[in-house]
C-alpha cells in the first residue's frame, strides 16, 4: 500500500513497484499540501527485474525536507544513500500519469492522453515543451494514436469504440477536424464482451496508407478512408459470418494493416486465426492469401515501406516474412526467429525489420539474410517510435523523453572510450551472433 512519511505530508507509492528501467527502483512521491508529484530512482542491487525473477529486495525509504529541498534516504543491499527528489516539470508529471503516450520520432513530438481521457496534449520530445492542449469532443481510449507520415495529421480513438477522431497538427497547435463513424455488425457493443461468444471486441486499428489515406479496422469491418475528401473509398472488407455467434467471434478476431502504396490491406481473419488475406479496396475482393501454419494465432502484422514484404508475428514469438512479389505459391523467406519476440516495431527499410523481445531487447534484423544486425535494451515500459530512415528512435521512458541515435558504431566508440580496454570473454558472449568481437576496442 502507499504510505506516508512520518510528517504526514508526503505520500510514497509502493516500494514493490519497479520503474521502467531494468535494474532500477523508481518511486512516485506526492506532496499532499501543494499537490506536486515528484520522482526519484536509484540502482537496484542486481541487473534483474522482480517481475521476471520473482525476487525482490525492497529498500527502506525515509523522506524529509520541504518541497523545494525534499530528500530521500534509501537503504539498498547494505548501503545507504541520499537522493534529491526534484520538483517535476509538466512533462514529467504528464508522462507518468497519462492514459497513453504516442511518439512521432520523425517530427520529435509526443502526444499524450490525460488519465481521464478528456485531455489531449502535444509535446516537443527534445525540449519537453508543451505545444498544444485541447479537449476532444468525446473521451479518448487508452489506444495509441496514429500520426500521418508527413506529421500533419493524427488520428485518435475515443472510448466509445465506434468512432475515430481526425486532428490537424500544426507547429504548436491541435485542431479536431473530422469524426469518422465506424460501421459495425448489428447487436455488437464495442465496449463490452459479447455474451454470445464471451469474447471482447477487437481494438480499433489505424494505419496510414500515405499521408492522405488511412485503413481502419474495427468490429470485423475494414475500410479505407480518404482524409482529404472526408469519405470512404473503395469497398470495405466484411467477413462472411452470418450466425450471431460467428459475428461475435469475427468482431473479436478481425483486424488489419494497410499495404502502403497499393490500396490494399492485410487482414487477419477469424475463420482461421493463422490465416491472413490481402484485400483490395478498389476491386472489392480478396486478391491473395497466406497460411502461417502451426497452432499459434497471428498476433501482429506489418509491411515494409514499399508494401512488398509482410512481417508476421505469432503468439509463440515467431517472426516470418512473406514476399508478395516472390514467384510461386511458397513466398516465405527464411524465418527470422522461432520464439522470443513480443512485438513488431517497424521496417526502417525494405531490408531491416525491428522487433521487441519478451525481455524487452530491441533487435534490428537483416531480412534478406535472416540474421541479427544488433540489439540493445531501451528500458522497461518505454514507448518508442522509429524515424522513417531508421537512423534514430524517439523514446519516452518513465518520466523522461529523448531521441536515441541508432548507430552501433557510435555507441561502440563511446563504450570503448569509457572502458579503456577490450571486451572480456563474458562481454563478448553477450554480443549478437556473427559480431567481430576480436576487433572491438582494439
Coordinates of C-alpha atoms in Angstrom, one line a residue:
X1 CA 0.0 0.0 0.0
X2 CA 1.2 3.6 -0.5
X3 CA 2.4 5.1 2.8
X4 CA 3.0 8.5 4.4
X5 CA 6.3 9.7 5.6
X6 CA 6.5 10.5 9.4
X7 CA 5.4 14.1 8.9
X8 CA 2.2 13.1 7.1
X9 CA 2.9 15.4 4.2
X10 CA 4.5 13.2 1.6
X11 CA 2.9 10.1 0.2
X12 CA 5.2 7.5 -1.5
X13 CA 4.0 4.8 -3.9
X14 CA 4.5 1.1 -3.1
X15 CA 8.2 0.3 -2.9
X16 CA 7.4 -3.0 -4.7
X17 CA 6.7 -1.0 -7.9
X18 CA 9.6 -1.2 -10.3
X19 CA 10.3 1.5 -12.7
X20 CA 10.7 1.4 -16.5
X21 CA 14.5 0.8 -16.4
X22 CA 15.8 -2.7 -15.9
X23 CA 17.8 -2.9 -12.7
X24 CA 16.4 0.3 -11.1
X25 CA 13.8 1.1 -8.5
X26 CA 11.6 4.1 -9.3
X27 CA 9.3 5.9 -6.8
X28 CA 6.5 8.4 -7.2
X29 CA 6.2 10.9 -4.4
X30 CA 3.2 13.2 -3.8
X31 CA 3.3 16.4 -1.8
X32 CA -0.2 16.4 -0.2
X33 CA 0.0 20.1 0.7
X34 CA 0.9 21.7 -2.6
X35 CA -0.2 18.9 -4.9
X36 CA 3.1 18.3 -6.6
X37 CA 4.3 14.9 -7.8
X38 CA 8.0 14.1 -7.8
X39 CA 10.0 11.1 -8.8
X40 CA 13.4 9.6 -7.9
X41 CA 15.1 6.4 -8.9
X42 CA 18.2 4.5 -7.8
X43 CA 20.1 1.5 -8.8
X44 CA 18.8 -1.9 -7.8
X45 CA 21.2 -4.3 -6.2
X46 CA 21.3 -6.5 -9.3
X47 CA 20.5 -6.1 -13.0
X48 CA 17.3 -8.0 -12.9
X49 CA 13.6 -7.3 -12.6
X50 CA 11.4 -8.9 -9.9
X51 CA 8.6 -9.4 -12.4
X52 CA 10.9 -11.8 -14.3
X53 CA 12.9 -13.4 -11.5
X54 CA 10.2 -13.5 -8.8
X55 CA 12.7 -12.0 -6.4
X56 CA 12.8 -8.6 -4.8
X57 CA 14.9 -6.7 -2.2
X58 CA 12.7 -3.9 -1.1
X59 CA 14.6 -0.8 0.0
X60 CA 13.9 1.2 3.1
X61 CA 12.8 4.8 2.3
X62 CA 12.6 7.8 4.5
X63 CA 11.6 11.3 3.3
X64 CA 12.4 14.6 4.8
X65 CA 12.6 18.3 4.0
X66 CA 10.4 21.0 2.4
X67 CA 9.0 20.6 -1.1
X68 CA 11.8 22.6 -2.7
X69 CA 14.5 20.7 -0.8
X70 CA 13.0 17.2 -0.4
X71 CA 15.4 14.4 0.3
X72 CA 15.0 10.7 0.4
X73 CA 17.3 8.4 2.4
X74 CA 17.3 5.0 0.9
X75 CA 18.8 1.7 2.1
X76 CA 19.7 -0.9 -0.6
X77 CA 21.6 -4.1 -0.1
X78 CA 23.6 -2.8 2.9
X79 CA 24.3 0.7 1.5
X80 CA 22.6 3.9 2.5
X81 CA 22.3 6.8 0.1
X82 CA 20.6 10.2 0.0
X83 CA 18.8 11.2 -3.2
X84 CA 17.3 14.6 -4.0
X85 CA 13.7 14.5 -5.2
X86 CA 13.5 17.1 -7.9
X87 CA 10.3 19.0 -8.5
X88 CA 8.9 17.6 -11.7
X89 CA 8.1 19.6 -14.8
X90 CA 4.7 19.4 -16.5
X91 CA 6.2 17.0 -19.0
X92 CA 7.5 14.7 -16.2
X93 CA 4.1 14.5 -14.5
X94 CA 2.1 14.0 -17.7
X95 CA 4.4 11.2 -19.0
X96 CA 4.0 9.4 -15.7
X97 CA 0.2 9.8 -15.3
X98 CA -1.0 9.8 -18.9
X99 CA -3.5 7.2 -20.0
X100 CA -1.3 6.6 -23.1
X101 CA 1.5 8.3 -25.0
X102 CA 2.3 8.1 -28.7
X103 CA 5.7 9.1 -30.1
X104 CA 6.2 10.7 -33.5
X105 CA 10.0 10.2 -34.0
X106 CA 10.2 11.8 -37.4
X107 CA 8.9 15.1 -36.0
X108 CA 10.3 15.0 -32.4
X109 CA 6.8 15.0 -30.8
X110 CA 4.8 13.1 -28.2
X111 CA 1.0 13.0 -28.0
X112 CA -0.4 12.2 -24.5
X113 CA -4.0 11.4 -23.4
X114 CA -4.8 12.6 -19.9
X115 CA -5.7 9.9 -17.3
X116 CA -9.4 10.6 -17.6
X117 CA -9.4 10.6 -21.4
X118 CA -10.7 14.2 -21.6
X119 CA -7.4 16.0 -22.5
X120 CA -5.0 15.7 -25.4
X121 CA -1.6 17.3 -25.3
X122 CA 1.2 17.7 -27.8
X123 CA 4.8 17.9 -26.6
X124 CA 8.2 18.6 -28.1
X125 CA 10.2 15.4 -27.4
X126 CA 13.6 17.2 -27.3
X127 CA 12.8 20.3 -25.2
X128 CA 9.8 18.8 -23.3
X129 CA 7.8 22.0 -24.0
X130 CA 4.0 21.6 -24.3
X131 CA 3.0 22.7 -27.8
X132 CA -0.8 22.4 -27.5
X133 CA -3.5 21.2 -25.1
X134 CA -7.1 20.6 -26.2
X135 CA -10.3 18.9 -25.1
X136 CA -11.6 16.2 -27.5
X137 CA -15.2 16.1 -28.4
X138 CA -15.5 12.8 -26.6
X139 CA -13.3 10.9 -24.0
X140 CA -10.4 9.0 -25.6
X141 CA -9.5 5.4 -25.1
X142 CA -6.1 4.0 -23.9
X143 CA -5.1 3.2 -27.5
X144 CA -2.1 4.5 -29.4
X145 CA -2.8 7.4 -31.8
X146 CA -1.6 7.2 -35.5
X147 CA 0.5 10.0 -37.0
X148 CA 0.4 10.6 -40.7
X149 CA 3.8 10.1 -42.5
X150 CA 4.1 13.9 -43.0
X151 CA 3.1 14.7 -39.4
X152 CA 0.3 17.0 -40.4
X153 CA -2.5 14.7 -39.1
X154 CA -3.0 12.4 -36.2
X155 CA -6.0 10.0 -35.5
X156 CA -7.2 9.1 -32.1
X157 CA -9.8 6.5 -30.9
X158 CA -12.5 7.6 -28.4
X159 CA -13.5 5.3 -25.6
X160 CA -16.9 4.6 -27.3
X161 CA -15.0 2.2 -29.7
X162 CA -17.3 3.3 -32.6
X163 CA -15.6 6.4 -33.9
X164 CA -12.2 7.8 -34.8
X165 CA -11.2 11.5 -34.5
X166 CA -9.1 13.2 -37.1
X167 CA -6.8 16.0 -35.9
X168 CA -4.9 18.6 -37.8
X169 CA -1.4 19.1 -36.4
X170 CA 0.4 22.4 -36.6
X171 CA 3.8 23.6 -35.3
X172 CA 2.2 24.4 -32.0
X173 CA -1.5 23.5 -32.5
X174 CA -4.0 20.7 -32.5
X175 CA -7.4 21.1 -34.1
X176 CA -10.1 18.4 -34.3
X177 CA -11.2 18.5 -38.0
X178 CA -13.4 15.4 -38.6
X179 CA -15.0 12.4 -37.0
X180 CA -15.2 9.0 -38.7
X181 CA -18.2 7.0 -37.7
X182 CA -17.2 3.3 -38.0
X183 CA -19.6 0.7 -39.4
X184 CA -20.3 -2.3 -37.3
X185 CA -22.4 -5.5 -37.2
X186 CA -25.8 -5.3 -35.6
X187 CA -26.1 -6.0 -31.9
X188 CA -22.4 -5.7 -31.1
X189 CA -21.3 -3.5 -28.2
X190 CA -17.8 -2.2 -28.9
X191 CA -17.0 -1.6 -25.3
X192 CA -18.0 -4.9 -23.6
X193 CA -17.6 -8.7 -24.1
X194 CA -20.3 -10.2 -26.2
X195 CA -22.5 -12.7 -24.3
X196 CA -22.9 -14.9 -27.4
X197 CA -19.2 -15.8 -27.5
X198 CA -17.8 -14.3 -24.3
X199 CA -15.1 -12.5 -26.4
X200 CA -14.2 -8.8 -26.2
X201 CA -14.4 -6.8 -29.5
X202 CA -11.0 -6.2 -31.2
X203 CA -9.3 -2.9 -30.7
X204 CA -9.7 -0.2 -33.3
X205 CA -6.6 -0.4 -35.5
X206 CA -5.5 2.6 -37.6
X207 CA -2.6 2.5 -40.1
X208 CA -1.7 5.1 -42.8
X209 CA -1.5 4.3 -46.5
X210 CA 0.3 7.5 -47.5
X211 CA -0.3 11.0 -46.0
X212 CA -4.0 11.3 -47.1
X213 CA -5.4 7.7 -46.8
X214 CA -5.9 5.5 -43.8
X215 CA -7.0 2.0 -43.2
X216 CA -9.3 1.4 -40.2
X217 CA -10.3 -1.9 -38.8
X218 CA -13.0 -2.3 -36.1
X219 CA -15.6 -4.9 -35.1
X220 CA -14.6 -7.2 -38.1
X221 CA -15.0 -4.4 -40.8
X222 CA -12.0 -2.9 -42.5
X223 CA -12.4 0.3 -44.5
X224 CA -10.1 2.7 -46.4
X225 CA -10.7 6.4 -45.7
X226 CA -9.8 9.5 -47.8
X227 CA -8.9 12.2 -45.3
X228 CA -8.9 15.0 -47.8
X229 CA -12.4 14.3 -49.1
X230 CA -13.6 13.0 -45.8
X231 CA -15.2 9.8 -47.1
X232 CA -14.7 6.1 -47.5
X233 CA -13.1 5.0 -50.7
X234 CA -13.4 1.5 -52.3
X235 CA -15.3 -1.4 -50.9
X236 CA -14.9 -2.3 -47.2
X237 CA -13.9 -5.8 -46.1
X238 CA -16.6 -7.6 -44.2
X239 CA -16.3 -11.3 -43.1
X240 CA -18.7 -13.9 -44.3
X241 CA -20.0 -14.7 -40.8
X242 CA -23.8 -15.0 -40.6
X243 CA -24.8 -16.7 -37.4
X244 CA -24.8 -14.5 -34.3
X245 CA -22.0 -16.3 -32.6
X246 CA -19.9 -16.3 -35.7
X247 CA -20.5 -12.5 -36.0
X248 CA -19.4 -12.1 -32.4
X249 CA -16.2 -14.1 -32.9
X250 CA -15.4 -12.2 -36.1
X251 CA -15.8 -8.9 -34.3
X252 CA -13.2 -10.0 -31.7
X253 CA -10.8 -11.7 -34.1
X254 CA -10.6 -9.5 -37.2
X255 CA -8.1 -6.7 -37.7
X256 CA -5.9 -5.3 -40.5
X257 CA -2.9 -3.2 -41.5
X258 CA -2.5 -1.0 -44.6
X259 CA -0.3 -2.1 -47.5
X260 CA 1.5 1.1 -48.4
X261 CA 1.0 2.4 -52.0
X262 CA -1.3 -0.4 -53.1
X263 CA -4.8 0.5 -51.9
X264 CA -4.9 -2.8 -50.1
X265 CA -4.7 -4.3 -46.5
X266 CA -3.6 -7.5 -44.9
X267 CA -6.5 -8.8 -42.8
X268 CA -6.2 -11.3 -40.1
X269 CA -9.3 -13.4 -40.4
X270 CA -11.4 -15.0 -37.7
X271 CA -12.2 -18.2 -39.6
X272 CA -8.7 -19.5 -39.0
X273 CA -6.6 -17.4 -36.7
X274 CA -3.4 -18.4 -38.6
X275 CA -5.0 -17.2 -41.9
X276 CA -4.3 -13.8 -43.5
X277 CA -6.0 -12.4 -46.6
X278 CA -4.9 -9.5 -48.8
X279 CA -8.0 -7.3 -49.5
X280 CA -8.1 -4.9 -52.4
X281 CA -10.4 -1.9 -51.8
X282 CA -10.7 -0.9 -55.4
X283 CA -11.5 -4.4 -56.6
X284 CA -13.6 -5.2 -53.6
X285 CA -12.3 -8.7 -53.2
X286 CA -9.5 -10.9 -51.8
X287 CA -6.5 -10.9 -54.2
X288 CA -4.2 -13.1 -52.2
X289 CA -4.0 -15.2 -49.0
X290 CA -1.4 -16.9 -46.8
X291 CA -1.5 -19.5 -44.1
X292 CA 1.1 -19.0 -41.4
X293 CA 0.8 -22.7 -40.3
X294 CA 1.3 -24.1 -36.8
X295 CA -1.1 -23.9 -33.9
X296 CA -0.4 -20.3 -32.8
X297 CA -2.5 -17.4 -33.9
X298 CA -1.3 -14.3 -35.7
X299 CA -0.5 -11.6 -33.2
X300 CA 0.7 -8.7 -35.3
X301 CA 1.3 -7.8 -39.0
X302 CA 3.5 -5.1 -40.6
X303 CA 4.5 -4.1 -44.1
X304 CA 7.8 -2.6 -45.3
X305 CA 7.6 1.0 -46.7
X306 CA 7.2 -0.3 -50.3
X307 CA 4.4 -2.7 -49.5
X308 CA 6.3 -5.8 -50.7
X309 CA 7.4 -7.6 -47.5
X310 CA 4.8 -8.6 -44.9
X311 CA 6.1 -9.4 -41.4
X312 CA 4.0 -11.9 -39.4
X313 CA 4.3 -12.3 -35.7
X314 CA 2.6 -15.2 -33.9
X315 CA 1.8 -15.6 -30.3
X316 CA 4.6 -18.1 -29.8
X317 CA 7.0 -15.3 -30.6
X318 CA 8.0 -16.4 -34.1
X319 CA 8.6 -13.9 -36.9
X320 CA 8.3 -14.8 -40.6
X321 CA 8.4 -12.7 -43.8
X322 CA 6.0 -13.1 -46.7
X323 CA 7.4 -11.7 -50.0
X324 CA 4.4 -10.5 -52.0
X325 CA 6.4 -10.4 -55.3
X326 CA 8.2 -13.8 -55.0
X327 CA 7.1 -16.1 -57.8
X328 CA 5.3 -19.4 -56.9
X329 CA 3.0 -20.3 -54.1
X330 CA 5.6 -20.5 -51.3
X331 CA 6.6 -16.9 -50.8
X332 CA 8.0 -17.3 -47.3
X333 CA 11.6 -16.1 -46.6
X334 CA 13.9 -17.7 -44.1
X335 CA 12.3 -17.3 -40.6
X336 CA 13.9 -14.5 -38.5
X337 CA 13.2 -16.2 -35.2
X338 CA 11.1 -19.1 -33.9
X339 CA 10.4 -17.6 -30.5
X340 CA 11.1 -14.7 -28.1
X341 CA 9.5 -11.7 -29.9
X342 CA 6.8 -9.8 -28.1
X343 CA 6.1 -7.0 -30.7
X344 CA 7.0 -6.0 -34.2
X345 CA 8.4 -2.4 -34.2
X346 CA 8.8 -1.3 -37.8
X347 CA 10.6 -1.7 -41.1
X348 CA 13.1 1.1 -41.2
X349 CA 13.9 0.0 -44.8
X350 CA 13.0 -2.9 -47.1
X351 CA 15.9 -4.9 -45.7
X352 CA 15.8 -4.0 -42.0
X353 CA 13.0 -5.0 -39.5
X354 CA 13.0 -4.1 -35.8
X355 CA 11.4 -6.2 -33.1
X356 CA 11.0 -6.1 -29.3
X357 CA 11.6 -9.3 -27.4
X358 CA 9.8 -10.7 -24.4
X359 CA 12.7 -9.5 -22.3
X360 CA 12.4 -6.1 -23.9
X361 CA 15.5 -6.3 -26.1
X362 CA 15.2 -4.1 -29.2
X363 CA 16.6 -6.1 -32.2
X364 CA 17.3 -4.9 -35.8
X365 CA 17.2 -7.8 -38.3
X366 CA 18.7 -8.2 -41.8
X367 CA 15.6 -9.5 -43.5
X368 CA 17.3 -10.8 -46.7
X369 CA 19.9 -12.8 -44.8
X370 CA 17.7 -13.7 -41.8
X371 CA 20.4 -12.5 -39.4
X372 CA 20.6 -10.1 -36.5
X373 CA 22.3 -6.8 -37.0
X374 CA 22.4 -5.5 -33.4
X375 CA 20.3 -5.4 -30.3
X376 CA 20.0 -3.3 -27.1
X377 CA 17.6 -2.8 -24.2
X378 CA 15.9 0.6 -24.2
X379 CA 14.1 0.3 -20.9
X380 CA 11.0 -1.5 -19.4
X381 CA 7.7 0.1 -20.0
X382 CA 9.1 2.5 -22.7
X383 CA 7.1 3.9 -25.6
X384 CA 9.1 4.4 -28.7
X385 CA 8.9 5.1 -32.5
X386 CA 11.4 4.8 -35.3
X387 CA 12.2 7.5 -37.8
X388 CA 11.4 6.6 -41.4
X389 CA 15.1 6.1 -42.2
X390 CA 15.7 4.1 -39.1
X391 CA 18.5 6.4 -38.0
X392 CA 17.1 7.3 -34.6
X393 CA 14.4 6.3 -32.1
X394 CA 12.1 8.7 -30.2
X395 CA 11.7 7.3 -26.7
X396 CA 9.6 8.0 -23.6
X397 CA 10.8 6.0 -20.6
X398 CA 9.0 6.7 -17.4
X399 CA 9.0 10.5 -17.0
X400 CA 11.9 11.0 -19.4
X401 CA 11.7 11.6 -23.2
X402 CA 14.6 11.8 -25.6
X403 CA 15.9 10.9 -29.1
X404 CA 18.3 7.9 -29.3
X405 CA 20.7 7.6 -32.3
X406 CA 20.6 4.0 -33.7
X407 CA 24.3 3.9 -34.8
X408 CA 26.0 0.8 -33.3
X409 CA 29.5 2.1 -34.3
X410 CA 28.9 5.4 -32.5
X411 CA 27.8 3.6 -29.3
X412 CA 30.7 1.2 -29.6
X413 CA 33.1 4.1 -29.8
X414 CA 31.6 5.6 -26.6
X415 CA 31.8 2.2 -24.8
X416 CA 35.4 1.7 -25.7
X417 CA 36.3 5.3 -24.7
X418 CA 34.8 4.8 -21.2
X419 CA 36.1 1.3 -20.7
X420 CA 39.6 2.0 -22.0
X421 CA 40.1 -1.7 -22.7
X422 CA 38.9 -4.6 -24.8
X423 CA 35.9 -6.8 -24.1
X424 CA 36.1 -9.7 -21.7
X425 CA 35.1 -13.2 -22.7
X426 CA 31.8 -12.7 -20.8
X427 CA 31.1 -9.4 -22.6
X428 CA 31.8 -10.9 -26.0
X429 CA 29.3 -13.7 -25.3
X430 CA 26.6 -11.1 -25.0
X431 CA 27.2 -9.6 -28.4
X432 CA 24.9 -10.7 -31.4
X433 CA 25.9 -13.8 -33.3
X434 CA 28.3 -13.0 -36.1
X435 CA 29.8 -10.0 -34.3
X436 CA 33.6 -9.4 -34.9
X437 CA 34.4 -9.1 -31.2
X438 CA 38.1 -9.7 -31.7
X439 CA 38.4 -6.2 -33.1
X440 CA 36.3 -4.4 -30.6
X441 CA 38.1 -1.7 -28.6
X442 CA 41.5 -2.6 -30.2

